[in-house]
PDB file of C-alpha atoms in Angstrom:
ATOM      1  CA  MET A   1      28.234 -34.325 -25.806  1.00 48.00           C
ATOM      2  CA  MET A   2      29.986 -33.989 -22.462  1.00 54.00           C
ATOM      3  CA  VAL A   3      33.682 -33.399 -22.155  1.00 54.00           C
ATOM      4  CA  GLY A   4      35.450 -36.441 -20.792  1.00 55.00           C
ATOM      5  CA  GLY A   5      33.229 -38.896 -22.589  1.00 54.00           C
ATOM      6  CA  GLY A   6      36.145 -41.281 -23.166  1.00 54.00           C
ATOM      7  CA  THR A   7      36.234 -44.858 -22.062  1.00 54.00           C
ATOM      8  CA  GLY A   8      38.874 -44.303 -19.428  1.00 55.00           C
ATOM      9  CA  GLY A   9      42.226 -45.961 -19.071  1.00 58.00           C
ATOM     10  CA  THR A  10      45.217 -44.882 -21.157  1.00 62.00           C
ATOM     11  CA  SER A  11      43.431 -44.598 -24.462  1.00 70.00           C
ATOM     12  CA  GLU A  12      42.886 -41.228 -26.091  1.00 71.00           C
ATOM     13  CA  PRO A  13      39.854 -39.181 -24.956  1.00 73.00           C
ATOM     14  CA  GLY A  14      36.640 -39.434 -26.968  1.00 80.00           C
ATOM     15  CA  TRP A  15      36.560 -35.698 -27.656  1.00 82.00           C
ATOM     16  CA  THR A  16      38.573 -33.139 -29.480  1.00 89.00           C
ATOM     17  CA  LEU A  17      39.864 -29.815 -28.324  1.00 89.00           C
ATOM     18  CA  GLU A  18      37.386 -28.074 -30.661  1.00 90.00           C
ATOM     19  CA  GLN A  19      34.495 -29.976 -29.080  1.00 91.00           C
ATOM     20  CA  ALA A  20      35.646 -28.954 -25.605  1.00 89.00           C
ATOM     21  CA  PHE A  21      35.864 -25.282 -26.647  1.00 91.00           C
ATOM     22  CA  ALA A  22      32.424 -25.490 -28.248  1.00 92.00           C
ATOM     23  CA  GLN A  23      30.975 -26.937 -25.073  1.00 93.00           C
ATOM     24  CA  ILE A  24      32.669 -24.257 -22.958  1.00 93.00           C
ATOM     25  CA  GLN A  25      31.211 -21.577 -25.242  1.00 94.00           C
ATOM     26  CA  GLN A  26      27.770 -23.150 -24.916  1.00 94.00           C
ATOM     27  CA  LEU A  27      28.059 -23.208 -21.118  1.00 93.00           C
ATOM     28  CA  LEU A  28      29.243 -19.582 -21.043  1.00 94.00           C
ATOM     29  CA  GLY A  29      26.226 -18.621 -23.159  1.00 93.00           C
ATOM     30  CA  MET A  30      23.921 -20.398 -20.719  1.00 92.00           C
ATOM     31  CA  VAL A  31      25.571 -18.613 -17.769  1.00 91.00           C
ATOM     32  CA  ALA A  32      25.098 -15.247 -19.514  1.00 91.00           C
ATOM     33  CA  GLU A  33      21.416 -16.040 -20.132  1.00 90.00           C
ATOM     34  CA  MET A  34      20.939 -16.990 -16.486  1.00 85.00           C
ATOM     35  CA  GLN A  35      22.633 -13.765 -15.351  1.00 88.00           C
ATOM     36  CA  GLN A  36      20.308 -11.780 -17.598  1.00 87.00           C
ATOM     37  CA  ILE A  37      17.257 -13.566 -16.174  1.00 81.00           C
ATOM     38  CA  ILE A  38      18.464 -12.873 -12.630  1.00 81.00           C
ATOM     39  CA  ALA A  39      18.983  -9.185 -13.451  1.00 80.00           C
ATOM     40  CA  GLN A  40      15.463  -8.961 -14.914  1.00 78.00           C
ATOM     41  CA  GLN A  41      13.970 -10.633 -11.852  1.00 76.00           C
ATOM     42  CA  GLU A  42      15.858  -8.296  -9.510  1.00 73.00           C
ATOM     43  CA  GLN A  43      14.550  -5.325 -11.491  1.00 75.00           C
ATOM     44  CA  THR A  44      10.984  -6.653 -11.278  1.00 67.00           C
ATOM     45  CA  ILE A  45      11.342  -7.202  -7.529  1.00 64.00           C
ATOM     46  CA  SER A  46      12.675  -3.659  -7.071  1.00 63.00           C
ATOM     47  CA  GLN A  47       9.760  -2.224  -9.042  1.00 62.00           C
ATOM     48  CA  LEU A  48       7.230  -4.187  -7.010  1.00 54.00           C
ATOM     49  CA  GLN A  49       8.842  -3.138  -3.744  1.00 51.00           C
ATOM     50  CA  ALA A  50       8.845   0.497  -4.850  1.00 56.00           C
ATOM     51  CA  GLN A  51       5.101   0.485  -5.459  1.00 56.00           C
ATOM     52  CA  SER A  52       3.301   2.011  -2.528  1.00 57.00           C
ATOM     53  CA  ALA A  53      -0.185   1.228  -1.383  1.00 60.00           C
ATOM     54  CA  VAL A  54      -2.972   3.317  -2.774  1.00 61.00           C
ATOM     55  CA  ILE A  55      -5.218   4.136   0.133  1.00 67.00           C
ATOM     56  CA  PRO A  56      -8.234   6.156  -0.897  1.00 66.00           C
ATOM     57  CA  TRP A  57      -9.118   9.085   1.331  1.00 65.00           C
ATOM     58  CA  VAL A  58     -12.656   8.644   2.589  1.00 63.00           C
ATOM     59  CA  GLN A  59     -13.769  11.533   4.752  1.00 58.00           C
ATOM     60  CA  GLY A  60     -14.832  10.491   8.216  1.00 56.00           C
ATOM     61  CA  GLN A  61     -14.281   6.807   7.556  1.00 74.00           C
ATOM     62  CA  VAL A  62     -12.435   4.684  10.056  1.00 81.00           C
ATOM     63  CA  SER A  63     -11.512   2.465   7.097  1.00 83.00           C
ATOM     64  CA  PHE A  64      -8.955   5.052   5.933  1.00 86.00           C
ATOM     65  CA  ILE A  65      -7.273   5.080   9.333  1.00 89.00           C
ATOM     66  CA  ASN A  66      -7.341   1.281   9.561  1.00 89.00           C
ATOM     67  CA  ALA A  67      -5.848   0.918   6.073  1.00 89.00           C
ATOM     68  CA  CYS A  68      -3.017   3.257   7.066  1.00 90.00           C
ATOM     69  CA  ARG A  69      -2.449   1.308  10.287  1.00 90.00           C
ATOM     70  CA  LEU A  70      -2.285  -1.990   8.428  1.00 91.00           C
ATOM     71  CA  TYR A  71       0.095  -0.782   5.741  1.00 90.00           C
ATOM     72  CA  ILE A  72       2.493   0.763   8.257  1.00 91.00           C
ATOM     73  CA  LEU A  73       2.301  -2.388  10.378  1.00 91.00           C
ATOM     74  CA  VAL A  74       3.113  -4.642   7.414  1.00 90.00           C
ATOM     75  CA  LYS A  75       6.100  -2.572   6.257  1.00 89.00           C
ATOM     76  CA  PRO A  76       7.822  -1.318   9.424  1.00 89.00           C
ATOM     77  CA  HIS A  77      11.180  -1.082   7.631  1.00 90.00           C
ATOM     78  CA  GLU A  78       9.734   1.675   5.411  1.00 88.00           C
ATOM     79  CA  PHE A  79       8.368   3.677   8.353  1.00 89.00           C
ATOM     80  CA  THR A  80      11.223   3.966  10.815  1.00 90.00           C
ATOM     81  CA  THR A  81      10.423   7.479  12.058  1.00 89.00           C
ATOM     82  CA  LEU A  82       7.277   9.243  13.205  1.00 90.00           C
ATOM     83  CA  ARG A  83       7.844  11.946  10.579  1.00 90.00           C
ATOM     84  CA  THR A  84       7.852   9.324   7.803  1.00 90.00           C
ATOM     85  CA  LYS A  85       4.598   7.826   9.073  1.00 92.00           C
ATOM     86  CA  ILE A  86       2.886  11.196   9.419  1.00 92.00           C
ATOM     87  CA  THR A  87       3.918  12.516   6.006  1.00 90.00           C
ATOM     88  CA  TRP A  88       2.883   9.239   4.370  1.00 90.00           C
ATOM     89  CA  VAL A  89      -0.607   9.393   5.929  1.00 91.00           C
ATOM     90  CA  LEU A  90      -1.001  13.102   5.154  1.00 90.00           C
ATOM     91  CA  GLY A  91       0.037  12.419   1.556  1.00 88.00           C
ATOM     92  CA  PHE A  92      -3.351  10.826   0.898  1.00 85.00           C
ATOM     93  CA  MET A  93      -5.237  13.883   2.112  1.00 86.00           C
ATOM     94  CA  GLN A  94      -5.190  15.797  -1.169  1.00 84.00           C
ATOM     95  CA  THR A  95      -8.570  17.437  -1.722  1.00 84.00           C
ATOM     96  CA  GLY A  96     -11.082  19.659   0.020  1.00 84.00           C
ATOM     97  CA  MET A  97     -11.130  19.767   3.794  1.00 85.00           C
ATOM     98  CA  ALA A  98      -8.605  16.935   3.971  1.00 85.00           C
ATOM     99  CA  GLN A  99      -6.086  19.053   2.086  1.00 88.00           C
ATOM    100  CA  LEU A 100      -6.773  21.958   4.431  1.00 91.00           C
ATOM    101  CA  PHE A 101      -6.239  19.662   7.441  1.00 90.00           C
ATOM    102  CA  ARG A 102      -2.982  18.424   5.917  1.00 89.00           C
ATOM    103  CA  ASP A 103      -1.686  21.934   5.232  1.00 91.00           C
ATOM    104  CA  HIS A 104      -2.488  23.093   8.769  1.00 92.00           C
ATOM    105  CA  PHE A 105      -0.920  19.979  10.247  1.00 92.00           C
ATOM    106  CA  MET A 106       2.288  20.521   8.261  1.00 90.00           C
ATOM    107  CA  VAL A 107       2.548  24.008   9.800  1.00 91.00           C
ATOM    108  CA  TYR A 108       1.693  22.552  13.227  1.00 92.00           C
ATOM    109  CA  MET A 109       4.621  20.126  12.854  1.00 90.00           C
ATOM    110  CA  THR A 110       6.998  23.100  13.133  1.00 90.00           C
ATOM    111  CA  THR A 111       5.677  24.203  16.536  1.00 91.00           C
ATOM    112  CA  LEU A 112       6.737  23.482  20.099  1.00 91.00           C
ATOM    113  CA  GLU A 113       3.232  22.180  20.819  1.00 91.00           C
ATOM    114  CA  TYR A 114       3.732  19.447  18.194  1.00 89.00           C
ATOM    115  CA  ARG A 115       7.049  18.503  19.779  1.00 88.00           C
ATOM    116  CA  THR A 116       5.394  18.231  23.188  1.00 88.00           C
ATOM    117  CA  GLN A 117       2.262  16.410  22.068  1.00 86.00           C
ATOM    118  CA  TYR A 118       3.756  14.049  19.482  1.00 87.00           C
ATOM    119  CA  LEU A 119       7.506  13.687  19.893  1.00 87.00           C
ATOM    120  CA  GLU A 120       7.533  13.580  23.686  1.00 86.00           C
ATOM    121  CA  SER A 121       4.369  11.509  23.892  1.00 80.00           C
ATOM    122  CA  ILE A 122       4.078   8.523  26.209  1.00 81.00           C
ATOM    123  CA  GLU A 123       1.854   6.866  23.598  1.00 72.00           C
ATOM    124  CA  CYS A 124       3.298   3.524  22.381  1.00 75.00           C
ATOM    125  CA  ASP A 125       3.187   4.789  18.808  1.00 82.00           C
ATOM    126  CA  PRO A 126       2.532   8.536  18.503  1.00 88.00           C
ATOM    127  CA  ILE A 127       1.043   8.040  15.012  1.00 92.00           C
ATOM    128  CA  GLU A 128      -2.084   7.005  16.930  1.00 91.00           C
ATOM    129  CA  LEU A 129      -2.406  10.644  18.011  1.00 91.00           C
ATOM    130  CA  LEU A 130      -2.612  11.689  14.358  1.00 92.00           C
ATOM    131  CA  TYR A 131      -5.275   9.058  13.711  1.00 91.00           C
ATOM    132  CA  GLN A 132      -7.267  10.424  16.651  1.00 89.00           C
ATOM    133  CA  ASP A 133      -6.922  13.988  15.333  1.00 90.00           C
ATOM    134  CA  ILE A 134      -8.082  12.892  11.867  1.00 90.00           C
ATOM    135  CA  TYR A 135     -11.039  11.028  13.327  1.00 88.00           C
ATOM    136  CA  LYS A 136     -12.047  14.003  15.486  1.00 86.00           C
ATOM    137  CA  ALA A 137     -11.768  16.412  12.571  1.00 86.00           C
ATOM    138  CA  PHE A 138     -13.758  14.316  10.098  1.00 82.00           C
ATOM    139  CA  ARG A 139     -16.136  12.140  12.100  1.00 77.00           C
ATOM    140  CA  ASP A 140     -19.854  12.559  11.685  1.00 71.00           C
ATOM    141  CA  PRO A 141     -21.069  14.505  14.740  1.00 70.00           C
ATOM    142  CA  ASN A 142     -24.672  13.390  14.257  1.00 76.00           C
ATOM    143  CA  LYS A 143     -24.698   9.884  12.810  1.00 74.00           C
ATOM    144  CA  GLN A 144     -28.417   9.398  13.387  1.00 76.00           C
ATOM    145  CA  ALA A 145     -29.421  12.514  11.437  1.00 74.00           C
ATOM    146  CA  THR A 146     -27.047  11.565   8.628  1.00 71.00           C
ATOM    147  CA  ALA A 147     -28.478   8.042   8.457  1.00 72.00           C
ATOM    148  CA  ILE A 148     -32.051   9.375   8.336  1.00 74.00           C
ATOM    149  CA  GLN A 149     -31.083  11.828   5.585  1.00 74.00           C
ATOM    150  CA  GLU A 150     -29.431   9.060   3.559  1.00 74.00           C
ATOM    151  CA  ILE A 151     -32.420   6.739   3.913  1.00 75.00           C
ATOM    152  CA  THR A 152     -34.996   9.370   2.987  1.00 73.00           C
ATOM    153  CA  THR A 153     -33.065  10.415  -0.106  1.00 74.00           C
ATOM    154  CA  LEU A 154     -32.277   6.848  -1.152  1.00 74.00           C
ATOM    155  CA  LYS A 155     -33.791   5.905  -4.495  1.00 72.00           C
ATOM    156  CA  GLN A 156     -34.891   2.630  -5.978  1.00 73.00           C
ATOM    157  CA  GLY A 157     -35.685   3.061  -9.617  1.00 75.00           C
ATOM    158  CA  SER A 158     -37.344   6.437 -10.072  1.00 78.00           C
ATOM    159  CA  LYS A 159     -38.933   6.586  -6.596  1.00 77.00           C
ATOM    160  CA  LEU A 160     -37.487   7.743  -3.316  1.00 75.00           C
ATOM    161  CA  ALA A 161     -37.397   5.189  -0.508  1.00 73.00           C
ATOM    162  CA  GLU A 162     -40.005   7.270   1.326  1.00 75.00           C
ATOM    163  CA  GLU A 163     -42.423   6.841  -1.607  1.00 79.00           C
ATOM    164  CA  HIS A 164     -41.940   3.063  -1.480  1.00 74.00           C
ATOM    165  CA  VAL A 165     -42.686   3.126   2.256  1.00 78.00           C
ATOM    166  CA  GLN A 166     -45.901   5.104   1.651  1.00 81.00           C
ATOM    167  CA  ASN A 167     -46.986   2.671  -1.089  1.00 79.00           C
ATOM    168  CA  PHE A 168     -46.285  -0.250   1.225  1.00 76.00           C
ATOM    169  CA  LYS A 169     -48.340   1.336   4.019  1.00 79.00           C
ATOM    170  CA  GLN A 170     -51.260   1.980   1.628  1.00 82.00           C
ATOM    171  CA  CYS A 171     -51.296  -1.667   0.586  1.00 82.00           C
ATOM    172  CA  TYR A 172     -51.791  -2.815   4.154  1.00 80.00           C
ATOM    173  CA  MET A 173     -54.389  -0.248   5.297  1.00 71.00           C
TER     174      MET A 173
END
């Protein structure tokens, strides 16, 4: 029942004071529920915004560098300084040679050479210099030999690919 449900004119209203208070209480309860829902949604949004991308480190893969580029490009407000970008990228380099690269680079960041090469760079975005350094350090120097090695050690079932090739050749000779 809505307050003010009377017929108008000079007659008495169609509601009592108790009914008006009850309706006010009901509306206050609804407002409190809505405030609670809003608070929960704000908390959920904050949690989702706090989650960072998980970019797997893949040694020598351009996909790692591209994933870093994309994430930084999509969230520029989170990466306002070169130092933030660099430490975020290096944070994924946690094992093996990648960890060694990261540790050496962190020391390098304290040198004058770093300041000259990175901070005083004419590069549009000096983070590109880090990507180049990562690529140089982890690229495959002999892609052809690596591809041949992978193909010859590839297995299908219990046989090596080379055995399948030999069987195929025997069938047609």
